[in-house]
XYZ file of C-alpha atoms in Angstrom:
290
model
C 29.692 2.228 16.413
C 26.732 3.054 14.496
C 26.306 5.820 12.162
C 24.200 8.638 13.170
C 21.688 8.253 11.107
C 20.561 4.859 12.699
C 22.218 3.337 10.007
C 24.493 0.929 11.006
C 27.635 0.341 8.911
C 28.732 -2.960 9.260
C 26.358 -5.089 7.464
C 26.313 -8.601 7.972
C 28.934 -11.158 5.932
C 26.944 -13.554 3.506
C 27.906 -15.394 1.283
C 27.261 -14.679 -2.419
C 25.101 -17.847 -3.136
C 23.094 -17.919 -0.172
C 22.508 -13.858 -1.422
C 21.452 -14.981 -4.746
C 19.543 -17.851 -3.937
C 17.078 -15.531 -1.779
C 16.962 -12.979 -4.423
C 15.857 -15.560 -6.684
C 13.184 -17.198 -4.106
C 12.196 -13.249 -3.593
C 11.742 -12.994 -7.215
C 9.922 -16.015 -7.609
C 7.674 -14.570 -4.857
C 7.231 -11.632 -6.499
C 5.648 -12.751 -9.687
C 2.495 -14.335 -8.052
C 0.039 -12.150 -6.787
C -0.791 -13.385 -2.993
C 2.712 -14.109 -2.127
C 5.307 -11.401 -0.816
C 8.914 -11.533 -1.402
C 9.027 -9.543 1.768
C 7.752 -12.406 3.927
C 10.424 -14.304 1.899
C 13.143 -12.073 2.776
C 11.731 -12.300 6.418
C 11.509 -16.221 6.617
C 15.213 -16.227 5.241
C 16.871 -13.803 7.988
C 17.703 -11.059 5.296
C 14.602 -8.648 5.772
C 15.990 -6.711 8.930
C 19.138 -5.883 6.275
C 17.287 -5.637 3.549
C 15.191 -2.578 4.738
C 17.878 -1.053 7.065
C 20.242 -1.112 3.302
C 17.051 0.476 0.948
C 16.161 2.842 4.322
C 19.884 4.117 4.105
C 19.819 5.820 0.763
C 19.158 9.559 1.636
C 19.990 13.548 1.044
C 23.530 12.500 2.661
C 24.416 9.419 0.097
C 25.582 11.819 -2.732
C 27.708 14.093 -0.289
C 29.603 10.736 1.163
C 29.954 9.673 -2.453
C 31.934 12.905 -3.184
C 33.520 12.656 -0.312
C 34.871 9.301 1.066
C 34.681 8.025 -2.207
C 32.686 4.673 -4.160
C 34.387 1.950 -1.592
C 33.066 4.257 1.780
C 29.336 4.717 -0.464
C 28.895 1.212 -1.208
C 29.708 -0.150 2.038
C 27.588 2.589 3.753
C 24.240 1.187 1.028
C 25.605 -2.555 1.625
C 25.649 -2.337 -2.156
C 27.378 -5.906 -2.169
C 24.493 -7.591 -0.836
C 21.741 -5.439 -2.733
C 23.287 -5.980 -5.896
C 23.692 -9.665 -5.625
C 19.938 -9.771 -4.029
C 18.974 -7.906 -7.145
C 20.840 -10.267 -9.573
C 18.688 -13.260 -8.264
C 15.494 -11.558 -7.962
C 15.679 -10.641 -11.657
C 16.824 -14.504 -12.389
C 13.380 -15.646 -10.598
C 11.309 -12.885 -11.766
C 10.533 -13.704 -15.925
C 11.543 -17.532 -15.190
C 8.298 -17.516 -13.106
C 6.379 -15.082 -14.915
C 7.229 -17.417 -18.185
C 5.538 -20.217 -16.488
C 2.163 -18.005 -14.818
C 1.885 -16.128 -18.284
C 1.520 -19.133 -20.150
C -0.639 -20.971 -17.689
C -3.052 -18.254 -17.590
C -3.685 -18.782 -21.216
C -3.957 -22.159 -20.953
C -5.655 -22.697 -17.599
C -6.702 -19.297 -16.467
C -9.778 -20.538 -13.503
C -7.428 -22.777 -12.140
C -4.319 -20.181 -12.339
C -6.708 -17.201 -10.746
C -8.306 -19.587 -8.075
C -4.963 -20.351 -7.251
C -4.437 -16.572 -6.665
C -7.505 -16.211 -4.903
C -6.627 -18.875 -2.587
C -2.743 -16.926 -1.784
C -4.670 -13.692 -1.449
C -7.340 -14.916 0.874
C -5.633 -16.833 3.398
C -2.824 -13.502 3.419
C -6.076 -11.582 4.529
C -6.628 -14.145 7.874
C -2.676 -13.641 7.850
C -2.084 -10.379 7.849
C -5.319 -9.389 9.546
C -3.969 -11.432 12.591
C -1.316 -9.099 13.242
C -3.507 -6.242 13.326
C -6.463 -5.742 16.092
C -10.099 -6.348 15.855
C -10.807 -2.306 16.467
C -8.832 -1.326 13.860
C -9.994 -4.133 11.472
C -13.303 -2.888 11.650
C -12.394 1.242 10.767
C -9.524 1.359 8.860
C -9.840 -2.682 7.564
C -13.156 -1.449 6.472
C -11.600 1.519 4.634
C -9.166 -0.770 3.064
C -11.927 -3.315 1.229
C -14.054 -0.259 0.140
C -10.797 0.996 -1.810
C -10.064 -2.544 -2.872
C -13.093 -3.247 -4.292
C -12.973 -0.087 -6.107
C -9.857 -0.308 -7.288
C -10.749 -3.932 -8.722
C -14.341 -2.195 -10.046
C -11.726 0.296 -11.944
C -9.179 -2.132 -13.204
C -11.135 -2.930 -16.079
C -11.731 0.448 -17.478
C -7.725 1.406 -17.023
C -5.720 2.039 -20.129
C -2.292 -0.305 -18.934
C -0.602 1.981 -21.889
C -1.212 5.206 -20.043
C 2.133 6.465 -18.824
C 0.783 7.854 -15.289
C -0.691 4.407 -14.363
C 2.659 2.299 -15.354
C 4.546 4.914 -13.202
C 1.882 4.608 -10.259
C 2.014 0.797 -10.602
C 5.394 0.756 -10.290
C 5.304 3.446 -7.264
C 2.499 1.163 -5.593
C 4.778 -2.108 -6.609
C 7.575 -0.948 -5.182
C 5.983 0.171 -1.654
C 3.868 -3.017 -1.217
C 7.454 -4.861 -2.121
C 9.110 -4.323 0.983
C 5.701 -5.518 3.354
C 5.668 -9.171 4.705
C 2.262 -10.667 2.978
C 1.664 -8.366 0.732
C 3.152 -8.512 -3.380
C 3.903 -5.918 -5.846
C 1.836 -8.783 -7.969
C -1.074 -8.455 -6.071
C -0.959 -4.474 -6.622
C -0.673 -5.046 -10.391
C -3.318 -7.444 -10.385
C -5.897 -4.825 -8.876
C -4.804 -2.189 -11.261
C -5.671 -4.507 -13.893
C -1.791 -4.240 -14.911
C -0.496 -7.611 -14.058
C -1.043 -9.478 -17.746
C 0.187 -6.283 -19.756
C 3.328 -5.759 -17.259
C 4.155 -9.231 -16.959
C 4.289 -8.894 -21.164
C 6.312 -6.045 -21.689
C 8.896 -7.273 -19.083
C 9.204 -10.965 -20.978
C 8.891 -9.148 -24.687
C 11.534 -6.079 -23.177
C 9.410 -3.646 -24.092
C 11.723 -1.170 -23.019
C 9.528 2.283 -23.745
C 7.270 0.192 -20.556
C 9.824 -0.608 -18.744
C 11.843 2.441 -18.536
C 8.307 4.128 -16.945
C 7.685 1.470 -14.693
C 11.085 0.947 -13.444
C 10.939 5.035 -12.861
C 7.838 4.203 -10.848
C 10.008 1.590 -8.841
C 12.494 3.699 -8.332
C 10.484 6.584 -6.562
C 8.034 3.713 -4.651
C 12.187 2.446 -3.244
C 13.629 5.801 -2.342
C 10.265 7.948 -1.537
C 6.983 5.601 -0.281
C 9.412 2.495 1.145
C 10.550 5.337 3.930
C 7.357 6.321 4.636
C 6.130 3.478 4.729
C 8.389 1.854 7.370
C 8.335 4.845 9.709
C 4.552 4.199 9.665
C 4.869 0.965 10.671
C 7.038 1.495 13.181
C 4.665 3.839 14.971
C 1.109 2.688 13.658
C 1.771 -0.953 12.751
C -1.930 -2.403 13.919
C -3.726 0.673 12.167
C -1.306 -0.194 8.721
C -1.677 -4.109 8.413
C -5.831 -3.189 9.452
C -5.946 -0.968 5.941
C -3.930 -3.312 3.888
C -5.810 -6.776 5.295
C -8.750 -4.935 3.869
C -7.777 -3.565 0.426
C -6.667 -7.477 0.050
C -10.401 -8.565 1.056
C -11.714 -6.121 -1.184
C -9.621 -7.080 -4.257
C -11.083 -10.805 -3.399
C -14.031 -9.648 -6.034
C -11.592 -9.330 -9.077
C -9.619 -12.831 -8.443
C -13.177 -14.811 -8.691
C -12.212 -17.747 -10.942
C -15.788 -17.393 -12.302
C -16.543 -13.678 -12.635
C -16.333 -14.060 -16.631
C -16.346 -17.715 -16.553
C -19.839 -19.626 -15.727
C -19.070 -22.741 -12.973
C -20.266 -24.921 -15.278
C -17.467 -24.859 -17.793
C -14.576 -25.464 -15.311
C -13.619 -28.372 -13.114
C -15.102 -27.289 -10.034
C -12.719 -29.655 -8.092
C -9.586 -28.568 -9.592
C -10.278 -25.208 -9.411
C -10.841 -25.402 -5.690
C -7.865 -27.333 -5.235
C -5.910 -24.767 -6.266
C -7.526 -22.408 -3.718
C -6.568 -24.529 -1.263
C -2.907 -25.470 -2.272
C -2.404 -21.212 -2.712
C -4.150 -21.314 0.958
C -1.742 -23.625 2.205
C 1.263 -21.875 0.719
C 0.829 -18.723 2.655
C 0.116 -20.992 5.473
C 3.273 -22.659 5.372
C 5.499 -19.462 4.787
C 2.975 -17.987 8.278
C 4.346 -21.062 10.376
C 8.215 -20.352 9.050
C 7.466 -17.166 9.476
C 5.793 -17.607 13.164
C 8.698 -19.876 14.291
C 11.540 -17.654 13.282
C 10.342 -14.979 15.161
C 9.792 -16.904 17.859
């Protein structure tokens, strides 16, 4: 029998491994801009659980605590499965970031190209699910903020403690939506280098305020967030297919870089291959729910 809240408290049995393994896919996910470790979650079967477990946590978690005690409060949360998810999504977090970080240094057109190609074809993706009269309102909306948010990036100070905590807010919410990334949000605040950073130098000061960020964006934004979805879902995915067509501007491989000192090719092969990635996990994504 379900519990009144709507939560129901019999989770489904899985095993540890397979857990882990699609935390650390998630995590992965998470650390380029483009892709979301929602649709990740969604491809794998765990997204269903994973928002009923984060959408449980409420003014009555504390008061069944007391109560029935830690076994009754973690199998009401499904803390089992959140903590194991969480354990492989902070594996495949930094071991990607490592990898982006450095490649951005080395081979930053071809890196951002490749993140221009993730975000773009997410914008035919997402924008798919929504309807052509809300596309062209609240869409419309959506790339005015994007591009303003992208025009503002620069000028942000990533040390100011009220933007880490808003990143992480903005992270967070964005982290629980199917084709959109707490990366990409971080990328149009102008945060994603500096946060990416602190986390692999643990600059703990940094962390502590975005992880406070993440923790309100989880308990706070997530909720709203799904119970506008559940009863606006066309006029949502309209606004957020725009503010990713808007940040389009700031992911430019060439907006500080003239063409002529790339490799034109290469740089549009990684478009492509970004393109085709988001394509792919649309078809898994398309077949499972079919």
């Amino acid at each position: 029998m379900n519990d009144p809240t709507g939560i129901d408290p019999s989770p489904i049995r899985r095993s540890h491994p397979g857990v882990f393994a699609r935390g650390l896919a998630m995590g992965m996910a998470e650390a380029v801009p483009g892709v979301s470790g929602g649709t990740i979650a969604f491809v794998t079967g765990i997204y269903d659980e994973l928002v009923t477990s984060i959408a449980s946590f409420s003014q009555p978690s504390a008061s069944t605590l007391l109560r029935d005690g830690w076994r009754a409060f973690a199998r009401r949360h499904n803390l089992g499965f959140l903590a194991v998810l969480g354990a492989g999504m902070a594996a495949g977090l930094p071991l990607t970031l490592v990898l982006v970080v450095g490649l951005l240094e080395s081979h930053g057109a071809y890196v951002t190209g490749f993140f221009f190609g993730l975000i773009a074809a997410s914008v035919i993706h997402v924008g798919l699910q929504s309807s052509w009269r809300w596309l062209a309102s609240l869409g419309l909306l959506g790339a005015v903020g994007g591009i303003l948010l992208g025009a503002g990036a620069g000028t942000s100070a990533p040390q100011q403690v009220s933007m880490i905590f808003l990143a992480g807010a903005l992270a967070a919410t964005a982290w629980i939506l199917p084709g959109l990334s707490g990366a990409f949000v971080l990328v149009i605040l102008g945060l994603y280098e500096p946060m990416a950073n602190a986390l692999l130098a643990i600059d703990l000061p940094v962390l502590a305020i975005f992880a406070a960020g993440l923790g309100i964006g989880v308990v706070c934004f997530s909720r709203v967030l799904a119970w506008l979805l559940e009863r606006a879902r066309s006029a949502v995915l309209a606004f957020l297919t725009g503010l990713m067509a808007g940040s389009l501007a700031q992911l430019w491989p060439w907006r500080e870089t003239p063409i002529s000192e790339t490799v034109v090719v290469g740089v549009v092969g990684a478009m492509v291959i970004g393109a085709l990635l988001v394509g792919v996990l649309g078809f898994a994504s398309a077949r499972r729910d079919g």
